Amino acid sequence: MAVSSGCGAVRSCLGVLNQAFPLHTARSVTDMEAALQLVRNVVPPLAAWKHKGQAGRIGVVGGCPEYTGAPYFAAISALKVGADLSHVFTTQDAAPVIKSYSPELIVHPVLDSPSAVQDVEKWLPRLHALVVGPGLGRDDVLLENVKGILEASKTRGIPIVIDADGLWLVAQQPALIQGYQKAVLTPNHVEFSRLAEAVLGDPLDGRDRYRSVQRLSQALGNVTVVQKGEQDVISDGGQALTCSREGSGRRCGGQGDLLSGSLGVLVHWALLAGPEKTNGSSPLLVAAFGACALTRQCARQAFQKHGRATTATDMIRELGPAFSRLFETSAGADGGVAPTGELRL
Ligand SMILES: NC(=O)C1=CN([C@@H]2O[C@H](COP(=O)(O)OP(=O)(O)OC[C@H]3O[C@@H](n4cnc5c(N)ncnc54)[C@H](OP(=O)(O)O)[C@@H]3O)[C@@H](O)[C@H]2O)[C@@H](O)CC1
Ligand SMILES: Nc1ncnc2c1ncn2[C@@H]1O[C@H](COP(=O)(O)OP(=O)(O)OP(=O)(O)O)[C@@H](O)[C@H]1O
Ligand SMILES: [Mg+2]
């Protein structure tokens, strides 16, 4: 449970980097531990004086009759990272299925209702962050409802993680998210290419992923972008950070959903903590780094136990131990393998 608030070494390291190199300079340092320390700084302590809800109330908007696993993975991951309550806003048909996976989730069968936007809007004052897109599908009616939910959430200043089919919607209508600096997009390879085409009009430049991610973020008005892959590249248009912590060779579905749900909680915590705790780095960048490192650590631990049979459910079981290992020790004990991370400005 212990979370360090001290970060002198991190402060000086990132401080020097911030001053020394102008934007876009291709300069890098191995700095995984420094970035992990920033994540530790934003994790709220567990305390007897706190009440239910204070550690986070997260909403997941997604799921449809075809995809019930994805919103479940995201919502249960949010809880296991440390949120107190996790809501799923989904379609009438998908709701009982998702409920049956877990009694821990609060499931609202509203997403295909004509009053979907108002139904979700009622809950927004009680939510700290939204994760939009896991398992949403591409039905026009659902996407139109989600558009309204996004607008209502932006008006209230709610942090939004956009993943999966939420990114499909953003690729159709980038204005939906343009300039909203409490948004984080988490595209996989295909989703990133689609966004880059739609927003930059360019095919993906695979040679310089940093530059591509940074350009996409800038074009969207400094929305934070997490490009998932063999290494995860994260940028807010200014700084860029990569997470190459060891994960696993298993590419089973659902790992991105675990990441987006975890990120919903970390985004809330990081914004609450503010830039003082992240030493001037963007809280969203730090949150994104934390979610990537955590997902990869879960993959690694699950693979050690289950090998080729590893699935997202096995990874979710590792969330508690992986979180402790990364964020509740003073040194991020790693059991031997040297992690790497780079910070580029
Ligand atoms: N259990 C559930 O309910 C789950 C539901 N999910 C939900 O499914 C929905 C669609 O999401 P998605 O990710 O399958 O769609 P999309 O990104 O269009 O990819 C489609 C195709 O692109 C390719 N491809 C993918 N990655 C690649 C890569 N790195 N590099 C190269 N190619 C790559 C690959 O096609 P291939 O080229 O192999 O034929 C892939 O099949 C969405 O709602 C999501 O949340 C998932 O969350 C999983 C768990
Ligand atoms: N080649 C890889 N090597 C190691 N880790 C990877 C690799 N590709 C993706 N990952 C990790 O897997 C996690 C999910 O990324 P992925 O690209 O699978 O997302 P996704 O396609 O959206 O997943 P989902 O099936 O949930 O939709 C990220 O944390 C990422 O770091
Ligand atoms: Mg995905």
PDB file of N, CA, C and O in Angstrom, residues 149-174:
ATOM      1  N   ILE A 149     -22.817  11.173 -25.887  1.00  0.00           N
ATOM      2  CA  ILE A 149     -22.225  10.933 -24.559  1.00  0.00           C
ATOM      3  C   ILE A 149     -20.857  11.619 -24.467  1.00  0.00           C
ATOM      4  O   ILE A 149     -20.510  12.216 -23.440  1.00  0.00           O
ATOM      5  N   LEU A 150     -20.099  11.565 -25.555  1.00  0.00           N
ATOM      6  CA  LEU A 150     -18.798  12.236 -25.566  1.00  0.00           C
ATOM      7  C   LEU A 150     -18.968  13.738 -25.384  1.00  0.00           C
ATOM      8  O   LEU A 150     -18.257  14.374 -24.607  1.00  0.00           O
ATOM      9  N   GLU A 151     -19.923  14.315 -26.106  1.00  0.00           N
ATOM     10  CA  GLU A 151     -20.153  15.768 -26.007  1.00  0.00           C
ATOM     11  C   GLU A 151     -20.530  16.141 -24.576  1.00  0.00           C
ATOM     12  O   GLU A 151     -20.017  17.112 -24.010  1.00  0.00           O
ATOM     13  N   ALA A 152     -21.434  15.355 -23.988  1.00  0.00           N
ATOM     14  CA  ALA A 152     -21.882  15.658 -22.618  1.00  0.00           C
ATOM     15  C   ALA A 152     -20.733  15.504 -21.618  1.00  0.00           C
ATOM     16  O   ALA A 152     -20.611  16.293 -20.668  1.00  0.00           O
ATOM     17  N   SER A 153     -19.880  14.549 -21.837  1.00  0.00           N
ATOM     18  CA  SER A 153     -18.749  14.319 -20.929  1.00  0.00           C
ATOM     19  C   SER A 153     -17.727  15.439 -21.042  1.00  0.00           C
ATOM     20  O   SER A 153     -17.161  15.885 -20.041  1.00  0.00           O
ATOM     21  N   LYS A 154     -17.493  15.879 -22.266  1.00  0.00           N
ATOM     22  CA  LYS A 154     -16.549  16.995 -22.465  1.00  0.00           C
ATOM     23  C   LYS A 154     -17.056  18.250 -21.769  1.00  0.00           C
ATOM     24  O   LYS A 154     -16.292  18.975 -21.140  1.00  0.00           O
ATOM     25  N   THR A 155     -18.345  18.507 -21.892  1.00  0.00           N
ATOM     26  CA  THR A 155     -18.922  19.697 -21.249  1.00  0.00           C
ATOM     27  C   THR A 155     -18.665  19.665 -19.748  1.00  0.00           C
ATOM     28  O   THR A 155     -18.434  20.705 -19.132  1.00  0.00           O
ATOM     29  N   ARG A 156     -18.662  18.485 -19.177  1.00  0.00           N
ATOM     30  CA  ARG A 156     -18.441  18.355 -17.730  1.00  0.00           C
ATOM     31  C   ARG A 156     -16.976  18.202 -17.364  1.00  0.00           C
ATOM     32  O   ARG A 156     -16.632  18.037 -16.199  1.00  0.00           O
ATOM     33  N   GLY A 157     -16.108  18.192 -18.353  1.00  0.00           N
ATOM     34  CA  GLY A 157     -14.668  18.075 -18.079  1.00  0.00           C
ATOM     35  C   GLY A 157     -14.253  16.713 -17.569  1.00  0.00           C
ATOM     36  O   GLY A 157     -13.261  16.591 -16.844  1.00  0.00           O
ATOM     37  N   ILE A 158     -14.992  15.684 -17.941  1.00  0.00           N
ATOM     38  CA  ILE A 158     -14.656  14.330 -17.473  1.00  0.00           C
ATOM     39  C   ILE A 158     -13.520  13.750 -18.337  1.00  0.00           C
ATOM     40  O   ILE A 158     -13.599  13.803 -19.570  1.00  0.00           O
ATOM     41  N   PRO A 159     -12.496  13.205 -17.700  1.00  0.00           N
ATOM     42  CA  PRO A 159     -11.431  12.555 -18.481  1.00  0.00           C
ATOM     43  C   PRO A 159     -11.988  11.359 -19.264  1.00  0.00           C
ATOM     44  O   PRO A 159     -12.815  10.614 -18.741  1.00  0.00           O
ATOM     45  N   ILE A 160     -11.515  11.211 -20.491  1.00  0.00           N
ATOM     46  CA  ILE A 160     -12.051  10.149 -21.354  1.00  0.00           C
ATOM     47  C   ILE A 160     -10.911   9.359 -21.987  1.00  0.00           C
ATOM     48  O   ILE A 160     -10.033   9.939 -22.642  1.00  0.00           O
ATOM     49  N   VAL A 161     -10.949   8.050 -21.802  1.00  0.00           N
ATOM     50  CA  VAL A 161     -10.036   7.155 -22.524  1.00  0.00           C
ATOM     51  C   VAL A 161     -10.824   6.608 -23.705  1.00  0.00           C
ATOM     52  O   VAL A 161     -11.936   6.096 -23.528  1.00  0.00           O
ATOM     53  N   ILE A 162     -10.274   6.733 -24.898  1.00  0.00           N
ATOM     54  CA  ILE A 162     -10.995   6.220 -26.079  1.00  0.00           C
ATOM     55  C   ILE A 162     -10.208   5.073 -26.691  1.00  0.00           C
ATOM     56  O   ILE A 162      -9.011   5.200 -26.981  1.00  0.00           O
ATOM     57  N   ASP A 163     -10.915   3.952 -26.881  1.00  0.00           N
ATOM     58  CA  ASP A 163     -10.266   2.728 -27.358  1.00  0.00           C
ATOM     59  C   ASP A 163     -11.169   2.074 -28.409  1.00  0.00           C
ATOM     60  O   ASP A 163     -12.347   2.440 -28.576  1.00  0.00           O
ATOM     61  N   ALA A 164     -10.615   1.116 -29.104  1.00  0.00           N
ATOM     62  CA  ALA A 164     -11.372   0.205 -29.978  1.00  0.00           C
ATOM     63  C   ALA A 164     -12.333   0.967 -30.903  1.00  0.00           C
ATOM     64  O   ALA A 164     -11.905   1.871 -31.617  1.00  0.00           O
ATOM     65  N   ASP A 165     -13.621   0.620 -30.889  1.00  0.00           N
ATOM     66  CA  ASP A 165     -14.556   1.241 -31.828  1.00  0.00           C
ATOM     67  C   ASP A 165     -14.828   2.709 -31.498  1.00  0.00           C
ATOM     68  O   ASP A 165     -15.338   3.448 -32.353  1.00  0.00           O
ATOM     69  N   GLY A 166     -14.475   3.129 -30.304  1.00  0.00           N
ATOM     70  CA  GLY A 166     -14.500   4.572 -30.005  1.00  0.00           C
ATOM     71  C   GLY A 166     -13.513   5.299 -30.901  1.00  0.00           C
ATOM     72  O   GLY A 166     -13.752   6.442 -31.322  1.00  0.00           O
ATOM     73  N   LEU A 167     -12.418   4.616 -31.230  1.00  0.00           N
ATOM     74  CA  LEU A 167     -11.421   5.214 -32.124  1.00  0.00           C
ATOM     75  C   LEU A 167     -11.900   5.220 -33.572  1.00  0.00           C
ATOM     76  O   LEU A 167     -11.523   6.085 -34.359  1.00  0.00           O
ATOM     77  N   TRP A 168     -12.724   4.247 -33.887  1.00  0.00           N
ATOM     78  CA  TRP A 168     -13.356   4.232 -35.224  1.00  0.00           C
ATOM     79  C   TRP A 168     -14.204   5.497 -35.378  1.00  0.00           C
ATOM     80  O   TRP A 168     -14.156   6.194 -36.380  1.00  0.00           O
ATOM     81  N   LEU A 169     -14.971   5.805 -34.321  1.00  0.00           N
ATOM     82  CA  LEU A 169     -15.817   7.001 -34.344  1.00  0.00           C
ATOM     83  C   LEU A 169     -14.961   8.267 -34.473  1.00  0.00           C
ATOM     84  O   LEU A 169     -15.274   9.162 -35.257  1.00  0.00           O
ATOM     85  N   VAL A 170     -13.872   8.321 -33.724  1.00  0.00           N
ATOM     86  CA  VAL A 170     -12.994   9.502 -33.775  1.00  0.00           C
ATOM     87  C   VAL A 170     -12.359   9.638 -35.170  1.00  0.00           C
ATOM     88  O   VAL A 170     -12.193  10.749 -35.681  1.00  0.00           O
ATOM     89  N   ALA A 171     -12.045   8.503 -35.791  1.00  0.00           N
ATOM     90  CA  ALA A 171     -11.476   8.567 -37.146  1.00  0.00           C
ATOM     91  C   ALA A 171     -12.505   9.124 -38.141  1.00  0.00           C
ATOM     92  O   ALA A 171     -12.153   9.814 -39.094  1.00  0.00           O
ATOM     93  N   GLN A 172     -13.794   8.839 -37.899  1.00  0.00           N
ATOM     94  CA  GLN A 172     -14.843   9.400 -38.779  1.00  0.00           C
ATOM     95  C   GLN A 172     -15.041  10.891 -38.496  1.00  0.00           C
ATOM     96  O   GLN A 172     -15.278  11.673 -39.397  1.00  0.00           O
ATOM     97  N   GLN A 173     -14.921  11.251 -37.214  1.00  0.00           N
ATOM     98  CA  GLN A 173     -15.221  12.635 -36.811  1.00  0.00           C
ATOM     99  C   GLN A 173     -14.184  13.135 -35.802  1.00  0.00           C
ATOM    100  O   GLN A 173     -14.481  13.236 -34.602  1.00  0.00           O
ATOM    101  N   PRO A 174     -12.990  13.474 -36.273  1.00  0.00           N
ATOM    102  CA  PRO A 174     -11.927  13.888 -35.343  1.00  0.00           C
ATOM    103  C   PRO A 174     -12.325  15.116 -34.513  1.00  0.00           C
ATOM    104  O   PRO A 174     -11.833  15.291 -33.396  1.00  0.00           O
TER     105      PRO A 174
END
